PDB file of C-alpha atoms in Angstrom:
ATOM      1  CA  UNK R   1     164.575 437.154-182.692  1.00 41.00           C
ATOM      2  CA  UNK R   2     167.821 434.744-183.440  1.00 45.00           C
ATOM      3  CA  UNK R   3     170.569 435.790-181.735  1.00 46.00           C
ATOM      4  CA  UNK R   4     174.393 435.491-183.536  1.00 47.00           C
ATOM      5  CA  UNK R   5     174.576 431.734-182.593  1.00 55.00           C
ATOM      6  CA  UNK R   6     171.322 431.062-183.606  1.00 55.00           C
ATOM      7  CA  UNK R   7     170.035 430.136-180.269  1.00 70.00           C
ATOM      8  CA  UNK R   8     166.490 432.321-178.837  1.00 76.00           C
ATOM      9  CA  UNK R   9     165.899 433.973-175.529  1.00 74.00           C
ATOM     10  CA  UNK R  10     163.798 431.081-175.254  1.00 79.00           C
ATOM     11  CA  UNK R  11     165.986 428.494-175.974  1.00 82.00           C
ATOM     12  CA  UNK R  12     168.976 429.726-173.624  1.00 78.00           C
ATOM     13  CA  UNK R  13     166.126 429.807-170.955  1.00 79.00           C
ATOM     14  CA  UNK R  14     164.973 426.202-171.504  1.00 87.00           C
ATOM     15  CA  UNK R  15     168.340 424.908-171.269  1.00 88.00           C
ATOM     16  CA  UNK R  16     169.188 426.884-168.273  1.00 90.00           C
ATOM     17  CA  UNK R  17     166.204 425.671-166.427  1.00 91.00           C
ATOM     18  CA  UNK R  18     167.160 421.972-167.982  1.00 93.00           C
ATOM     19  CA  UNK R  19     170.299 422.629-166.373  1.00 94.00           C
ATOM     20  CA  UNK R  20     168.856 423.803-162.786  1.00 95.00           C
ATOM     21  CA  UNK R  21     166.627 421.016-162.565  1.00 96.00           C
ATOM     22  CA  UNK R  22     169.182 418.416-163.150  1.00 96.00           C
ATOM     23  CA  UNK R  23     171.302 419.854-159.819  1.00 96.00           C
ATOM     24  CA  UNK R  24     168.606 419.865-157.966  1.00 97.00           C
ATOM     25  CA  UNK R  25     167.260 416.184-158.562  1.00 96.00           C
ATOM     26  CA  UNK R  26     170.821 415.126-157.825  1.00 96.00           C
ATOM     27  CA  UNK R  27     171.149 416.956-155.292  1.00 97.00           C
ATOM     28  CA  UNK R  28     167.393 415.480-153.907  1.00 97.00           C
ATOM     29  CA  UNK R  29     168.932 411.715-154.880  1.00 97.00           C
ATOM     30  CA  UNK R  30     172.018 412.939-152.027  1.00 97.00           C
ATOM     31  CA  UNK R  31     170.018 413.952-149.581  1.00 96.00           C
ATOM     32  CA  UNK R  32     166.862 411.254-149.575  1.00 96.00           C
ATOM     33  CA  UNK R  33     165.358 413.022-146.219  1.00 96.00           C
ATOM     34  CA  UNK R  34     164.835 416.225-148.110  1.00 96.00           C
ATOM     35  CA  UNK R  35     161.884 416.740-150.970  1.00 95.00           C
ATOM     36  CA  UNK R  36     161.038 419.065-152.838  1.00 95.00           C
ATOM     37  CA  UNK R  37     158.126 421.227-152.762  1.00 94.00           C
ATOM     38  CA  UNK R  38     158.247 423.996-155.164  1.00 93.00           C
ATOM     39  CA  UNK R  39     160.985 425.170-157.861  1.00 94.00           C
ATOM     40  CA  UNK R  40     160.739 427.955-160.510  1.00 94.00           C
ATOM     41  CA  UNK R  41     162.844 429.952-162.328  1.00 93.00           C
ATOM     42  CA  UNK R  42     161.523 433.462-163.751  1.00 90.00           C
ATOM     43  CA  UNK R  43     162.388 435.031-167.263  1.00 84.00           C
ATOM     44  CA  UNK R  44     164.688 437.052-165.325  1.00 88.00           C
ATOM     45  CA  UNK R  45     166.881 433.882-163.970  1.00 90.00           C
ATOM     46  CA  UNK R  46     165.763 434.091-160.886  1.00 94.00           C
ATOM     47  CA  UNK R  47     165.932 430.869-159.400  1.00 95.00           C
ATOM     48  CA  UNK R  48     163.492 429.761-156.185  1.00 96.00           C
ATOM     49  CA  UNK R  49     163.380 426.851-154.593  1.00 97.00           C
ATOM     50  CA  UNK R  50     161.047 425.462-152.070  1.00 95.00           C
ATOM     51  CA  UNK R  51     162.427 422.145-150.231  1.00 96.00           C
ATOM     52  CA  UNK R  52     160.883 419.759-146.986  1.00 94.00           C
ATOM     53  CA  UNK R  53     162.165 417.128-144.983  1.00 94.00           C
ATOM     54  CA  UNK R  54     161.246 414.301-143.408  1.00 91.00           C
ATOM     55  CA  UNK R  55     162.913 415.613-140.437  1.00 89.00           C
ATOM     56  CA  UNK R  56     162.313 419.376-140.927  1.00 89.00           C
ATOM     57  CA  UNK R  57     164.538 421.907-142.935  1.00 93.00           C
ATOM     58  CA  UNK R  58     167.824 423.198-141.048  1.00 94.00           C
ATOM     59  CA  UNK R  59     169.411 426.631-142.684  1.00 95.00           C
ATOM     60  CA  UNK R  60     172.263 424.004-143.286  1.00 97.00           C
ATOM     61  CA  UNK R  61     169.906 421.681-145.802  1.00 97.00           C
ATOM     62  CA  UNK R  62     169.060 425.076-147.689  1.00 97.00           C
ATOM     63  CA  UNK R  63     172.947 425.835-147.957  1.00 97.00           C
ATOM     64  CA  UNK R  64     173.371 422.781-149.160  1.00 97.00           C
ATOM     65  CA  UNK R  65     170.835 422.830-152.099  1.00 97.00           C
ATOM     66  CA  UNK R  66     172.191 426.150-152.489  1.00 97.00           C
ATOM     67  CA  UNK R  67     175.642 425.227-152.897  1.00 96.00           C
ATOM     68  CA  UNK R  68     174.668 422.051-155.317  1.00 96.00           C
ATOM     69  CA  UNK R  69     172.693 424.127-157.851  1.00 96.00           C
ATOM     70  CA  UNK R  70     174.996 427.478-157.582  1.00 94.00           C
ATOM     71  CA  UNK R  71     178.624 426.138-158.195  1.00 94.00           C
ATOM     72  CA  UNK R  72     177.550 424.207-160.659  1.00 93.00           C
ATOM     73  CA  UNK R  73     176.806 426.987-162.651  1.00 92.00           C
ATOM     74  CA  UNK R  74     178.878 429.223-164.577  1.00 87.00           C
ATOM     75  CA  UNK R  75     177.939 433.014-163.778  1.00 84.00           C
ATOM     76  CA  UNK R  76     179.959 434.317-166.811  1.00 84.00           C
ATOM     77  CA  UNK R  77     176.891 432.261-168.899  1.00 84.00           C
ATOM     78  CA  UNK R  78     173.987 432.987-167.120  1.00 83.00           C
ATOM     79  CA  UNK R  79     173.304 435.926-164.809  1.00 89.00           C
ATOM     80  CA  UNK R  80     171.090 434.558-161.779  1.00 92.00           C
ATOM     81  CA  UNK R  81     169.791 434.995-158.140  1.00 94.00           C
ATOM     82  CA  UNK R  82     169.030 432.155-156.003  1.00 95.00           C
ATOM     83  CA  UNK R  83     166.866 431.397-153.894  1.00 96.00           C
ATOM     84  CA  UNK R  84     166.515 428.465-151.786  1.00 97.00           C
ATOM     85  CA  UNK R  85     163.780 427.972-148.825  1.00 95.00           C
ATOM     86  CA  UNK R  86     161.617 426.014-145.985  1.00 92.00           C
ATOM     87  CA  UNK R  87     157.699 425.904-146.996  1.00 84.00           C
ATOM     88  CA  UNK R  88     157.331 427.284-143.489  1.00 81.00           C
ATOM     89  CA  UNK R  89     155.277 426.499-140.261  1.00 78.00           C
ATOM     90  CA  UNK R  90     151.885 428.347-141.880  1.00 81.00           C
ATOM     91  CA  UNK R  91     152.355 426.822-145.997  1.00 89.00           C
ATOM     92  CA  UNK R  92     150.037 424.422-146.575  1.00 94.00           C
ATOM     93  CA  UNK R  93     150.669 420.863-146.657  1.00 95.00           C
ATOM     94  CA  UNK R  94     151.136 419.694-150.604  1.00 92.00           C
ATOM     95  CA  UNK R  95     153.122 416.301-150.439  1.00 92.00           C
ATOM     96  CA  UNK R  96     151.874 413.508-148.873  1.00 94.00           C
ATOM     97  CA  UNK R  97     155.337 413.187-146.856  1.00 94.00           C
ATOM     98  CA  UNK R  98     154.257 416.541-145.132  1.00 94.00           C
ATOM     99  CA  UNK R  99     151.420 414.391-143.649  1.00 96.00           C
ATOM    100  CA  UNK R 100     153.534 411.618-142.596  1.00 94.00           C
ATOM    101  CA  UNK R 101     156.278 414.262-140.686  1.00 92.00           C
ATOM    102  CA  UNK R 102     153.197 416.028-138.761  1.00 94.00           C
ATOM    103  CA  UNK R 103     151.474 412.634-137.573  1.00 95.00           C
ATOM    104  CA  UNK R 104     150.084 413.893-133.947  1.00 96.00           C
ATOM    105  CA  UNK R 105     149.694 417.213-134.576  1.00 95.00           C
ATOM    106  CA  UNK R 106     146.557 419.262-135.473  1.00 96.00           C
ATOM    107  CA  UNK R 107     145.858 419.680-139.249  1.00 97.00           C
ATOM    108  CA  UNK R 108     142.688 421.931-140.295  1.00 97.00           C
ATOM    109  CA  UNK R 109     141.802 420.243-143.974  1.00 97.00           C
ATOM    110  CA  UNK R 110     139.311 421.836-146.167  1.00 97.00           C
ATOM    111  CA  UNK R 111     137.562 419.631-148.421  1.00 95.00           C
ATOM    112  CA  UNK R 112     135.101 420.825-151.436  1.00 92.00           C
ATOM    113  CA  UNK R 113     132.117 419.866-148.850  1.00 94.00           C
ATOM    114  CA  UNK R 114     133.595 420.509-145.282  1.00 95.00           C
ATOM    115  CA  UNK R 115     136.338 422.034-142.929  1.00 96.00           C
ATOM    116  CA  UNK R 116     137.541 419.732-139.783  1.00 96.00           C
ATOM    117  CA  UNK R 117     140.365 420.637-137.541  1.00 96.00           C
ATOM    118  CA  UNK R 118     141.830 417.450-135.624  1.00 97.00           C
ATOM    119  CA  UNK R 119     144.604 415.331-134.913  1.00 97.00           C
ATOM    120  CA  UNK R 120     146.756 413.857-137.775  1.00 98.00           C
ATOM    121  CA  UNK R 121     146.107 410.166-136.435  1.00 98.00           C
ATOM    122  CA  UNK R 122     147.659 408.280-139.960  1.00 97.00           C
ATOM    123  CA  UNK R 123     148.910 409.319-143.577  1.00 97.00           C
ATOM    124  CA  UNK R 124     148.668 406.335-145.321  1.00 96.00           C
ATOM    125  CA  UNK R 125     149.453 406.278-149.782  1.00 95.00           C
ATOM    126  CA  UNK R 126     145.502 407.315-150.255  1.00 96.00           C
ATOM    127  CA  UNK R 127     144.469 408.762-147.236  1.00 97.00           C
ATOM    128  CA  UNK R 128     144.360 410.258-144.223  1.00 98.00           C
ATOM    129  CA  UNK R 129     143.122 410.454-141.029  1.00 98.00           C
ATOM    130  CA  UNK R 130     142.023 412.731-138.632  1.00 98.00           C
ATOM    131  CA  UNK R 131     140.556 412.288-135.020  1.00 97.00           C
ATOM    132  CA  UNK R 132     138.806 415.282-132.922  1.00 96.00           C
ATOM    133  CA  UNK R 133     136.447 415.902-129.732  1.00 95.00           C
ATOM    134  CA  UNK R 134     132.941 417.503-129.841  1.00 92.00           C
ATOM    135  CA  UNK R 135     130.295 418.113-127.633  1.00 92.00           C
ATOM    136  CA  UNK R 136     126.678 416.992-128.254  1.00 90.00           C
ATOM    137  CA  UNK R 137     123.573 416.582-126.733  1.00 90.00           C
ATOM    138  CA  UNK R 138     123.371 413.694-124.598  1.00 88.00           C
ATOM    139  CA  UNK R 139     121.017 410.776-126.403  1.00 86.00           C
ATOM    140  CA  UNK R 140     118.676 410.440-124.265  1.00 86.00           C
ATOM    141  CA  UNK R 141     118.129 413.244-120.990  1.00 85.00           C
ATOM    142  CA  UNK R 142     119.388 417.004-120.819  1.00 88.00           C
ATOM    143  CA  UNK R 143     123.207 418.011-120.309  1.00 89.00           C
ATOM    144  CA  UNK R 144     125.961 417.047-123.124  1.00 91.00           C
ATOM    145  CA  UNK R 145     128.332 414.673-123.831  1.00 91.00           C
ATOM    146  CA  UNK R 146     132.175 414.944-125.384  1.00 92.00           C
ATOM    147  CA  UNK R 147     131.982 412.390-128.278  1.00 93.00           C
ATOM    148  CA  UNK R 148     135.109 411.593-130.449  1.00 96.00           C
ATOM    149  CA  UNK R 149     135.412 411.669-133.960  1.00 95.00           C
ATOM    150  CA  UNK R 150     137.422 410.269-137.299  1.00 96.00           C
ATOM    151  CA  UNK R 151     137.513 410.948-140.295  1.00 96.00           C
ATOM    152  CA  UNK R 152     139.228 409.335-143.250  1.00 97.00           C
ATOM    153  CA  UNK R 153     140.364 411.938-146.389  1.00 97.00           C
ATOM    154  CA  UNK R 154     141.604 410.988-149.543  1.00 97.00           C
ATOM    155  CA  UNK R 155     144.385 413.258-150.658  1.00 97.00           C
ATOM    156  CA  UNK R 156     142.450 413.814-153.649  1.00 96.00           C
ATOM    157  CA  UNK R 157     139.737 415.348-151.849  1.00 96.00           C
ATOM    158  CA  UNK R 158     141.560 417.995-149.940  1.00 97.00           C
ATOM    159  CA  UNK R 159     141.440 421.294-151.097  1.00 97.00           C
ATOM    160  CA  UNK R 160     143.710 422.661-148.364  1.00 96.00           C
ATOM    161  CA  UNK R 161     145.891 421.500-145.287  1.00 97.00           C
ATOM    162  CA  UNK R 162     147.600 423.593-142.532  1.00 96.00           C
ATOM    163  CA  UNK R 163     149.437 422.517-139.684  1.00 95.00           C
ATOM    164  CA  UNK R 164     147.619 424.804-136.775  1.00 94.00           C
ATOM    165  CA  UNK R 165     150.291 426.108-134.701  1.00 88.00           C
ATOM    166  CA  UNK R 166     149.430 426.218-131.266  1.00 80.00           C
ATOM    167  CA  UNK R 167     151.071 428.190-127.611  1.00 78.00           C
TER     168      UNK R 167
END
């Protein structure tokens, strides 16, 4: 279907989305300590965005990515909602700055082969790793032993991360 100026649903929604993404990467470029995480925009213009920091997310940070994508666009031309977020405490980790931010704290990382919960010890550009206490049977008499462990992950091998919130 061509519409009287000879521009599609398709198109209008392409540019809009064009449009969107260009706030929000200059808005990302004015704020260096935030990231993004995930951004979509349905055939129904509504707009979500999921943003990080390096320092956590305040509600002000999500104002103002709110505030750089939404006056920046003209309402009379496009009918939208916005939506602009935190990941959250329980979202899994998918940027490798999330690992850097939660250095210390207890990550449970599935890989295709395995699942370890431990401490986030380093998040280097490849890898990361993770450090964790177990008991085993002493090597040589009866009785056990606490034994610490590492483990080195490339980011390519994890399936899934989670921060494991603990009281």
């Amino acid at each position: 279907m061509i519409w009287g100026d000879g521009k599609s649903p398709l198109f209008i929604l392409k540019m809009f989305k064009t449009k969107v993404t260009e706030l929000l990467d200059t808005a990302l470029i004015e704020r260096l300590d935030l990231f993004l995480i995930d951004f979509s925009i349905s055939s129904e213009n509504h707009i979500k965005v999921i943003i990080d920091g390096d320092n956590g997310v305040l509600v002000e940070d999500c104002m103002f990515i709110s505030r750089a994508i939404e006056n920046n666009l003209d309402r009379e031309e496009h009918d939208f909602s916005l939506e602009v977020m935190s990941g959250g405490a329980a979202a899994p980790l998918t940027h490798k700055r999330q690992y850097k931010k939660n250095i210390k704290r207890t990550l449970k990382v599935r890989t295709s082969s395995e699942e370890i919960e431990g401490t986030l010890t380093e998040a280097t550009d490849d890898n990361i790793t993770l450090e964790w206490k177990v008991r085993e049977p002493k090597p040589i008499g009866k009785g056990k032993v606490t034994v610490k462990k590492e483990a080195n992950i490339p980011y390519e091998n994890i399936v899934e991360a989670k921060v494991m919130i603990k009281f």
